[in-house]
mmCIF file of C-alpha atoms in Angstrom:
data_model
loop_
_atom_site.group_PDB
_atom_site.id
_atom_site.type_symbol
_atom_site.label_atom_id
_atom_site.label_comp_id
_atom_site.label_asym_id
_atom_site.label_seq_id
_atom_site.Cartn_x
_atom_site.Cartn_y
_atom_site.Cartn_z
ATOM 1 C CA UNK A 1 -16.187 12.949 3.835
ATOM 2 C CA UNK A 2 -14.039 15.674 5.443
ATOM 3 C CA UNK A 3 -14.439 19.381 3.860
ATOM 4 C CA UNK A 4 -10.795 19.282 2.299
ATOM 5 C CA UNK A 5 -11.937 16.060 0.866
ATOM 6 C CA UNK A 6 -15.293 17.755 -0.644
ATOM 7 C CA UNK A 7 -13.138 20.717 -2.565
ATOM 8 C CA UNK A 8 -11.244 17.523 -4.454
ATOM 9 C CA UNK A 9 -10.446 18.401 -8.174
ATOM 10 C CA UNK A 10 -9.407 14.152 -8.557
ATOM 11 C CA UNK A 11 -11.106 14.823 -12.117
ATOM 12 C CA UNK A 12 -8.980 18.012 -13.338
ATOM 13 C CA UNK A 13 -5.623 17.002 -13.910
ATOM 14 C CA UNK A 14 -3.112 13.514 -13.727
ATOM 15 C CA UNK A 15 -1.848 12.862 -10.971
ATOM 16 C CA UNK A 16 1.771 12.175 -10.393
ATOM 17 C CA UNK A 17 2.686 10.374 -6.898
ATOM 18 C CA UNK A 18 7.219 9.619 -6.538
ATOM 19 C CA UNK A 19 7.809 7.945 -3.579
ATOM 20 C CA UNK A 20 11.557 7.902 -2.998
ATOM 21 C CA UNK A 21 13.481 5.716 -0.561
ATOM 22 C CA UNK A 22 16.861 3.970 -0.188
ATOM 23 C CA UNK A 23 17.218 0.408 -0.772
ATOM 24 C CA UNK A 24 15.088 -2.132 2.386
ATOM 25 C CA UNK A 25 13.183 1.460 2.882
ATOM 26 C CA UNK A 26 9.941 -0.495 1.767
ATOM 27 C CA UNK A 27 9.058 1.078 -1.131
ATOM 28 C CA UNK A 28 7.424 -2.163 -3.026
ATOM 29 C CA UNK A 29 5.750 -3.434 0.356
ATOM 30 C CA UNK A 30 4.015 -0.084 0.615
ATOM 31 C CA UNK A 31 3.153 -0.151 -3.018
ATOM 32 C CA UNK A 32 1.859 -3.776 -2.739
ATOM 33 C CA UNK A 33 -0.251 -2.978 0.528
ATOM 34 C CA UNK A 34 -1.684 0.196 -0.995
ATOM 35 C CA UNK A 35 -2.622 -2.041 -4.004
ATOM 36 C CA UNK A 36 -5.135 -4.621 -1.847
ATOM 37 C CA UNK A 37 -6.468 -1.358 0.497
ATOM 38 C CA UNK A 38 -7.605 0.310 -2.796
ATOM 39 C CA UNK A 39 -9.033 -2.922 -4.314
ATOM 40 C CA UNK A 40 -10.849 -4.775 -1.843
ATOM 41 C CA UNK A 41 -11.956 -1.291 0.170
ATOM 42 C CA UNK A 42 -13.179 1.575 -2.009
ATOM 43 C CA UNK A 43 -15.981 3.504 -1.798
ATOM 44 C CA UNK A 44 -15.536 6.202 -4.151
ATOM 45 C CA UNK A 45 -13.786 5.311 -7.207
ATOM 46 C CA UNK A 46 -15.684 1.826 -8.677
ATOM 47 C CA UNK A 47 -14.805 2.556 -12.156
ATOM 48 C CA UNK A 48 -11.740 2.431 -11.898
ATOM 49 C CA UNK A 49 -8.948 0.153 -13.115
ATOM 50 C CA UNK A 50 -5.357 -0.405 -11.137
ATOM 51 C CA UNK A 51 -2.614 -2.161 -12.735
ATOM 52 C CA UNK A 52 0.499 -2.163 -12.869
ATOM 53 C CA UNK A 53 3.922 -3.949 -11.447
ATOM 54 C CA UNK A 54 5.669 -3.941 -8.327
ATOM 55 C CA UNK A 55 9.495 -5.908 -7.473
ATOM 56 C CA UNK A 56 9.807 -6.963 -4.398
ATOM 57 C CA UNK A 57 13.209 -8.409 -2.908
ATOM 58 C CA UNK A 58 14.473 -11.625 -3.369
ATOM 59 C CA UNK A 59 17.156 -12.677 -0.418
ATOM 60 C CA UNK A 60 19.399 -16.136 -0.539
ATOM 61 C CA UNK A 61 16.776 -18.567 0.606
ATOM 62 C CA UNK A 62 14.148 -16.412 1.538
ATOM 63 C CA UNK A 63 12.249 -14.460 0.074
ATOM 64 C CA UNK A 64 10.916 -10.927 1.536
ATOM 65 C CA UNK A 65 9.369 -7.740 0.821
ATOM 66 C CA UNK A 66 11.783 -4.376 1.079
ATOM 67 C CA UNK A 67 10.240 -3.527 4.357
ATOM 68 C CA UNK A 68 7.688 -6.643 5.454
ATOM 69 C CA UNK A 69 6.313 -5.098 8.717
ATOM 70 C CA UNK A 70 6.809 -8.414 10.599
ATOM 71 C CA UNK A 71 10.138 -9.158 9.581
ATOM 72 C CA UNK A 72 12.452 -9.758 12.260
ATOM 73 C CA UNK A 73 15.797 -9.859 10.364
ATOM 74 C CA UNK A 74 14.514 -7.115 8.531
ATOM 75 C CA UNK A 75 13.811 -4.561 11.491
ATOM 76 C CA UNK A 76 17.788 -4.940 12.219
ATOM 77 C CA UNK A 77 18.652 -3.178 9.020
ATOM 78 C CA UNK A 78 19.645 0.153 9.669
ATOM 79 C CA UNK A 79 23.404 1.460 9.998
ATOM 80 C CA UNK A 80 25.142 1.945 6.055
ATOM 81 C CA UNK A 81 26.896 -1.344 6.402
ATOM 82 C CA UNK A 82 23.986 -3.123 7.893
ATOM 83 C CA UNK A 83 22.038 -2.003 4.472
ATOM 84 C CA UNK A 84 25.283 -3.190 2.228
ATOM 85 C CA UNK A 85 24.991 -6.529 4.088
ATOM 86 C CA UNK A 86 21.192 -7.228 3.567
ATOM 87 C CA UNK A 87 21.965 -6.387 -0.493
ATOM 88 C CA UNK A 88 24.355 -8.672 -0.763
ATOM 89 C CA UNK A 89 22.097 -11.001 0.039
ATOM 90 C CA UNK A 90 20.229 -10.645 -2.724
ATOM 91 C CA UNK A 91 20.292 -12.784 -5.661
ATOM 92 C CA UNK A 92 17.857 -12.205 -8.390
ATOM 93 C CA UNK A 93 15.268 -9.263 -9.267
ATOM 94 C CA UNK A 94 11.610 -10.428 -9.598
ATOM 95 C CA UNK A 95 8.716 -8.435 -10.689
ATOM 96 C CA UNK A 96 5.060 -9.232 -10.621
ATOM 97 C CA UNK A 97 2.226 -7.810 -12.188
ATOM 98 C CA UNK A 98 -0.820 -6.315 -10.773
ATOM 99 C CA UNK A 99 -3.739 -5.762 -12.151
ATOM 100 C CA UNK A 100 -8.339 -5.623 -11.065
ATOM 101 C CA UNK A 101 -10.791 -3.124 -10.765
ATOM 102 C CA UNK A 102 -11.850 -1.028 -7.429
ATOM 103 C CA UNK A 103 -15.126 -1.834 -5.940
ATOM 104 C CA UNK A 104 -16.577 -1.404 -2.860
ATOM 105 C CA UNK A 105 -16.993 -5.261 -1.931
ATOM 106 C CA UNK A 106 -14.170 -6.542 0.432
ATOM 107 C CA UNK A 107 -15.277 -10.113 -0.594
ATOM 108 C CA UNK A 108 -14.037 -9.844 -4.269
ATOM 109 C CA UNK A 109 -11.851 -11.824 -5.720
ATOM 110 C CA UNK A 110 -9.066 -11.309 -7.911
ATOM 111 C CA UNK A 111 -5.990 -13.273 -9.972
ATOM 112 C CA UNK A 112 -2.680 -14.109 -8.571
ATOM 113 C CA UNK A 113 -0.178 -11.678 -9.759
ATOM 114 C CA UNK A 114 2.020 -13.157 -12.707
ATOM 115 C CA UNK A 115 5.729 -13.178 -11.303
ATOM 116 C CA UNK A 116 8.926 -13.022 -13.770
ATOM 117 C CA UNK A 117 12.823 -12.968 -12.973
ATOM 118 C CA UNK A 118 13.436 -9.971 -14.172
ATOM 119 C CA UNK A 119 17.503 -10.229 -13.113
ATOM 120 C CA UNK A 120 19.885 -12.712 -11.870
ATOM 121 C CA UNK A 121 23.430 -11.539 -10.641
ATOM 122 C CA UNK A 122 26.167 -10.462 -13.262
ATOM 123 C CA UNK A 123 28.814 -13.623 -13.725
ATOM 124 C CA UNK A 124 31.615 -11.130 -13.526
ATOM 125 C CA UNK A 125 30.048 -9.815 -10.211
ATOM 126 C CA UNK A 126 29.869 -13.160 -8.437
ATOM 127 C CA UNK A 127 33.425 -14.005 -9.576
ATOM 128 C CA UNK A 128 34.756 -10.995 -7.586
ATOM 129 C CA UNK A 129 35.724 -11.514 -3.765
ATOM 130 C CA UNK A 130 33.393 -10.829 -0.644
ATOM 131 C CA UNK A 131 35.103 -7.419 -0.390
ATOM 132 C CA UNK A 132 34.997 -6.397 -3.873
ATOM 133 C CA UNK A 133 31.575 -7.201 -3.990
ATOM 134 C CA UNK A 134 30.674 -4.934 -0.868
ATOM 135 C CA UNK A 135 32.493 -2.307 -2.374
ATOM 136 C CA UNK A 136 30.596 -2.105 -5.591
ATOM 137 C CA UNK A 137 27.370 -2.443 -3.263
ATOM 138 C CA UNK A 138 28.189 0.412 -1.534
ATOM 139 C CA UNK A 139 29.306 2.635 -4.241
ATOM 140 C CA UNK A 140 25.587 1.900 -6.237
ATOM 141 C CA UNK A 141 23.831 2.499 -3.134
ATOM 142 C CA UNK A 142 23.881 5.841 -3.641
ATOM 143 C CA UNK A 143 24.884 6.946 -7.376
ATOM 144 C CA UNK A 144 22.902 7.951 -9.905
ATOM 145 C CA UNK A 145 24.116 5.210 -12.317
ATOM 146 C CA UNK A 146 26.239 2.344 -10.930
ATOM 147 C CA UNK A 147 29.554 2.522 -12.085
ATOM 148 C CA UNK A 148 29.903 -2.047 -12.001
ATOM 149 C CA UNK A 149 26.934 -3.930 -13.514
ATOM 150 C CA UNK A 150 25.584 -6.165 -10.880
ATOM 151 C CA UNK A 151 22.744 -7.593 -12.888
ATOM 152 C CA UNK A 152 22.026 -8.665 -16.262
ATOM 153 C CA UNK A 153 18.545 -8.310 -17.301
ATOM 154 C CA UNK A 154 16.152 -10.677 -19.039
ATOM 155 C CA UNK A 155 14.760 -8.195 -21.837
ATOM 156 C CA UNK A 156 12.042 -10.193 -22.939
ATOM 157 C CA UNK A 157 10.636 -9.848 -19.286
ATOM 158 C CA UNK A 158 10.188 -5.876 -19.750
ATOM 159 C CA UNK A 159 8.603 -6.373 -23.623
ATOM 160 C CA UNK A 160 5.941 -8.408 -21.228
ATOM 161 C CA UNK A 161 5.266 -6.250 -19.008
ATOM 162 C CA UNK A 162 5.054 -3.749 -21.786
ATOM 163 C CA UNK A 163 2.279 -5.688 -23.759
ATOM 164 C CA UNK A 164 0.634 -6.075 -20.432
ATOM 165 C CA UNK A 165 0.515 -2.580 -19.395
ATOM 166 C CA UNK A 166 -0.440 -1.503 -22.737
ATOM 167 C CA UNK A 167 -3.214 -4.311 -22.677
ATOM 168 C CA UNK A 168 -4.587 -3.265 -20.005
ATOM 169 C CA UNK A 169 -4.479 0.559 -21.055
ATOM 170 C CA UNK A 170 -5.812 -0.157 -23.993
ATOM 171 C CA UNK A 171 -8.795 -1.812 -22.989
ATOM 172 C CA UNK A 172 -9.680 0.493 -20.326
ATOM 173 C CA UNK A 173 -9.027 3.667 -22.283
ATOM 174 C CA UNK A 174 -12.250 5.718 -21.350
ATOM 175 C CA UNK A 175 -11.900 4.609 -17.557
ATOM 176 C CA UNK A 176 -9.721 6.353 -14.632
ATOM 177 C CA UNK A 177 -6.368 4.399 -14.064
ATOM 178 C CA UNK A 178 -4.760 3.807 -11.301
ATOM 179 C CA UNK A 179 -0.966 2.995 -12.512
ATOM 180 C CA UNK A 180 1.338 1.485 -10.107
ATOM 181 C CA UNK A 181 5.293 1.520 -11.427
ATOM 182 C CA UNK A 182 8.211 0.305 -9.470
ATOM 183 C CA UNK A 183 10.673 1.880 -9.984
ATOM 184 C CA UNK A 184 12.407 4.167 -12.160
ATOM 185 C CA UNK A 185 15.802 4.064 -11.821
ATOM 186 C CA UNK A 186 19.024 4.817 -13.720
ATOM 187 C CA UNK A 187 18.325 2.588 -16.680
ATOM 188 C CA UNK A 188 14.599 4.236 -17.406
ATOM 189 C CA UNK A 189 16.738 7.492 -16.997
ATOM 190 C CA UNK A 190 18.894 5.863 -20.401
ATOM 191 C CA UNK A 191 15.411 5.031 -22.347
ATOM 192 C CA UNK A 192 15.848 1.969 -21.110
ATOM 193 C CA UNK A 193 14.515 -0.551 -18.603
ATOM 194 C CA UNK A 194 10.517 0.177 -18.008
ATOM 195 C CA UNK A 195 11.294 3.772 -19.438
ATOM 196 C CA UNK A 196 9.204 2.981 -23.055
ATOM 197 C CA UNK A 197 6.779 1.629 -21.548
ATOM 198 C CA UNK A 198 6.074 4.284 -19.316
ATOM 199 C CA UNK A 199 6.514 7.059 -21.615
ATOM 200 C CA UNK A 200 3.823 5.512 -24.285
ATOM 201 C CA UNK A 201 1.091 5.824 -21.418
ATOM 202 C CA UNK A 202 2.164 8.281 -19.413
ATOM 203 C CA UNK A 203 1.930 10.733 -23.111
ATOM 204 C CA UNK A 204 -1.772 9.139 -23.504
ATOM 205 C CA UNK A 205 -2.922 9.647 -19.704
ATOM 206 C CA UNK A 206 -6.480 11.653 -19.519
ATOM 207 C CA UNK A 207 -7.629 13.855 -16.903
ATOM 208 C CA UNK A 208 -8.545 11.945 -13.494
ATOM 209 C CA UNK A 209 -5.446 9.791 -14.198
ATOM 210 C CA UNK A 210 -2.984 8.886 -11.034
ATOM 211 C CA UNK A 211 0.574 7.357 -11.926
ATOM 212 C CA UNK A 212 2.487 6.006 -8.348
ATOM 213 C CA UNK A 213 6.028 5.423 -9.327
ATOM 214 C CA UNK A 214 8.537 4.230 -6.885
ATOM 215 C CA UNK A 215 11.639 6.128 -7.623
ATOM 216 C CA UNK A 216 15.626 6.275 -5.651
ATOM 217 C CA UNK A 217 15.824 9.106 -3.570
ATOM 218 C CA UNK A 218 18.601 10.418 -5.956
ATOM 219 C CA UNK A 219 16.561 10.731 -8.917
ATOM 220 C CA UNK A 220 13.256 11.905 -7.455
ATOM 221 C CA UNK A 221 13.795 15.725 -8.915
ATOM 222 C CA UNK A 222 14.878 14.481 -12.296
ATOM 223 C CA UNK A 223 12.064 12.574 -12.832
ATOM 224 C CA UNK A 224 9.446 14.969 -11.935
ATOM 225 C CA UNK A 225 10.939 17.018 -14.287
ATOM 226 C CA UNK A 226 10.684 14.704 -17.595
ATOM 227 C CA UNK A 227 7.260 13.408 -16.678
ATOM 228 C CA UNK A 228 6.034 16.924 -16.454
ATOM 229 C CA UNK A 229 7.448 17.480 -19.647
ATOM 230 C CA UNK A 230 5.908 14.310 -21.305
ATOM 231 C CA UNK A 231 2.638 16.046 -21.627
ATOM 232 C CA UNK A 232 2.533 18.799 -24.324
ATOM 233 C CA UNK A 233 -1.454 19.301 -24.207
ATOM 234 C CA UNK A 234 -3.395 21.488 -22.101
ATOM 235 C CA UNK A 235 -3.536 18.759 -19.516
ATOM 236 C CA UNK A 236 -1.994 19.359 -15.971
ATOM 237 C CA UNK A 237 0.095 17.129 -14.033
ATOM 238 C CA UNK A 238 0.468 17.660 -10.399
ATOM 239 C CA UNK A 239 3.409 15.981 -8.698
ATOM 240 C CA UNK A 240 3.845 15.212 -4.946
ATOM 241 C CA UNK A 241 6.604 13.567 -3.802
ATOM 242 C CA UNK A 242 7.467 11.349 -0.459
ATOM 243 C CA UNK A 243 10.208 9.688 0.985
ATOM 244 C CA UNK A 244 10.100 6.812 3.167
ATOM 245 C CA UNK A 245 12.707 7.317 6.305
ATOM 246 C CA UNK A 246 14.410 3.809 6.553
ATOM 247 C CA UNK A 247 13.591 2.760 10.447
ATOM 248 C CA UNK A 248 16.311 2.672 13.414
ATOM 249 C CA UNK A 249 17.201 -0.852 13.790
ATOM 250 C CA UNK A 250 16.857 -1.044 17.478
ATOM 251 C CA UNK A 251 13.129 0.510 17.632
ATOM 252 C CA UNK A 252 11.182 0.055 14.281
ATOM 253 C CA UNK A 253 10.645 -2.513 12.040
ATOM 254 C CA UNK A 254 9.596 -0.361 9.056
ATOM 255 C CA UNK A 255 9.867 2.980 8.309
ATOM 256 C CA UNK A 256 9.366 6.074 10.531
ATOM 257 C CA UNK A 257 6.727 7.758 8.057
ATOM 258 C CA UNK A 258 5.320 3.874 6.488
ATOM 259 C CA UNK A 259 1.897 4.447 7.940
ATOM 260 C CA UNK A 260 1.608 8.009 7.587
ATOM 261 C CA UNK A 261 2.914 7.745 3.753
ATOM 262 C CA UNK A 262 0.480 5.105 2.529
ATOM 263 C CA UNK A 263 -2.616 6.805 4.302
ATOM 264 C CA UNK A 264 -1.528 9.947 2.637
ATOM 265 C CA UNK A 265 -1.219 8.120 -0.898
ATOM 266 C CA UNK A 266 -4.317 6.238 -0.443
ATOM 267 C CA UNK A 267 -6.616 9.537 0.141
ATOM 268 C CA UNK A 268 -4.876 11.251 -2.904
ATOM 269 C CA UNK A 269 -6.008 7.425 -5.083
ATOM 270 C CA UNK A 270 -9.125 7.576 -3.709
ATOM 271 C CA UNK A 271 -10.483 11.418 -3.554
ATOM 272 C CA UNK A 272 -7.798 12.988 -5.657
ATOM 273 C CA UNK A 273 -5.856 16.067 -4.603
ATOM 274 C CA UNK A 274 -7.575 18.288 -2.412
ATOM 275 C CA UNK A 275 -7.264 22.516 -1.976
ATOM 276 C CA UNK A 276 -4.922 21.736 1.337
ATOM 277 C CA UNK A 277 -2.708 18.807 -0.489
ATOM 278 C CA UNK A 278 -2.193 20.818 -3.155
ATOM 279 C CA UNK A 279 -0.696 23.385 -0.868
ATOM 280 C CA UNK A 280 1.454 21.403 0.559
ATOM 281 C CA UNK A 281 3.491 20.153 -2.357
#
């Protein structure tokens, strides 16, 4: 263990982790990898429970991670219209669930994760021509709160997740959590969307607690602000924030800072914030 790793204070405070990105920056496939290194590979937090949900893209006849590291098609995203291209492609929202405990044994074996639709395309959308549609793509790229409704949402899919989450809070109250959430976007910013959910936990979080929440660049600030201000107690919630640089098309096939990023996270899961992270946010 390296000396910045020995000063760790993992057990002093709950740890907040945003990781921001645009849209095919691979926010869910880093989530999703950093889920199977910490639960088939950990030598330092066994009791310890990870759960949570992850949503990774769904593309007309294929189906793909935001940023699968062996993606060919994928690798050529890049340019502003490339990116409004590749999203109009997609059809449907999915969202799986995620949940085992951390142990040191490669070999173990855990459950499939339990996939939902959690959104299929808006009828007034589809009825709209090709350049409509790009148009509206293009303007919610980038706002805070789409201005055109592109997907109608199965609410009985977030009430399950819900009773999941809480489940599995629940029943491993007196345990550290590892809570993966993807994402918080515009409609959590309405109370809406995952937002209940995650404010019932996040208020009843203990100390040794880490909460990864993949979040649009443009909301990043906002939401470290109201999840700091969920906890009214004595409690301290440290926030670090990262944002995944979407790779150039011609010479990367995932983002610039993928690896880097996910080490980074991992450590924090693992051994907590150190003295030297701690500077550094």
């Amino acid at each position: 263990m390296s000396e910045n790793q020995q000063e760790c204070i993992h057990d002093k405070n709950i740890k907040v982790i945003l990781l921001g990105g645009e849209i095919g920056s691979g926010k869910s496939s880093l989530l999703s990898l950093l889920y199977y290194k910490l639960l088939f590979n950990n030598q330092r937090r066994k009791n310890t429970k990870i759960f949570g949900f992850i949503q990774p893209a769904i593309y007309e006849n294929k189906k793909m991670d935001e940023n699968a590291t062996n993606t060919t098609e994928e690798s050529n995203v890049g340019s502003h219209d490339e990116q409004v291209l590749q999203e109009r492609q997609r059809k449907e929202i999915v969202i799986q669930f995620l949940e085992g405990n951390l142990s040191s044994q490669p070999t173990q074996t855990t459950s499939e994760p339990v996939q939902f639709t959690l959104a299929k395309l808006n009828p007034e959308f589809s009825k709209k021509d090709l350049e409509q549609q790009e148009k509206i793509i293009e303007q919610n790229l980038h706002a805070k709160k789409p201005k055109t409704a592109r997907w109608i949402f199965d609410e009985s899919v977030f009430e399950k997740i819900d009773r999941m989450c809480e489940n599995e809070f629940n029943l491993n109250e007196n345990r550290n959590k590892i809570i993966i959430v993807d994402e918080l976007g515009w409609m959590e910013l309405d109370g809406k969307g995952h937002w209940p959910t995650v404010s019932k936990l996040f208020k009843k979080s203990k100390e040794g607690d880490v909460w990864i929440f993949a979040v649009r660049n443009t909301l990043t600030e906002e939401y470290e602000s109201i999840l700091k201000s969920l906890i009214t107690s004595e409690k301290q919630v440290i926030c670090k924030k990262y944002i995944l640089q979407r790779p150039h098309p011609q010479l990367q096939n995932k983002a610039i800072n993928f690896d880097e990023t996910l080490n980074d996270i991992l450590d924090i899961s693992t051994f907590g914030y150190t003295t030297e992270s701690i500077k550094n946010i």
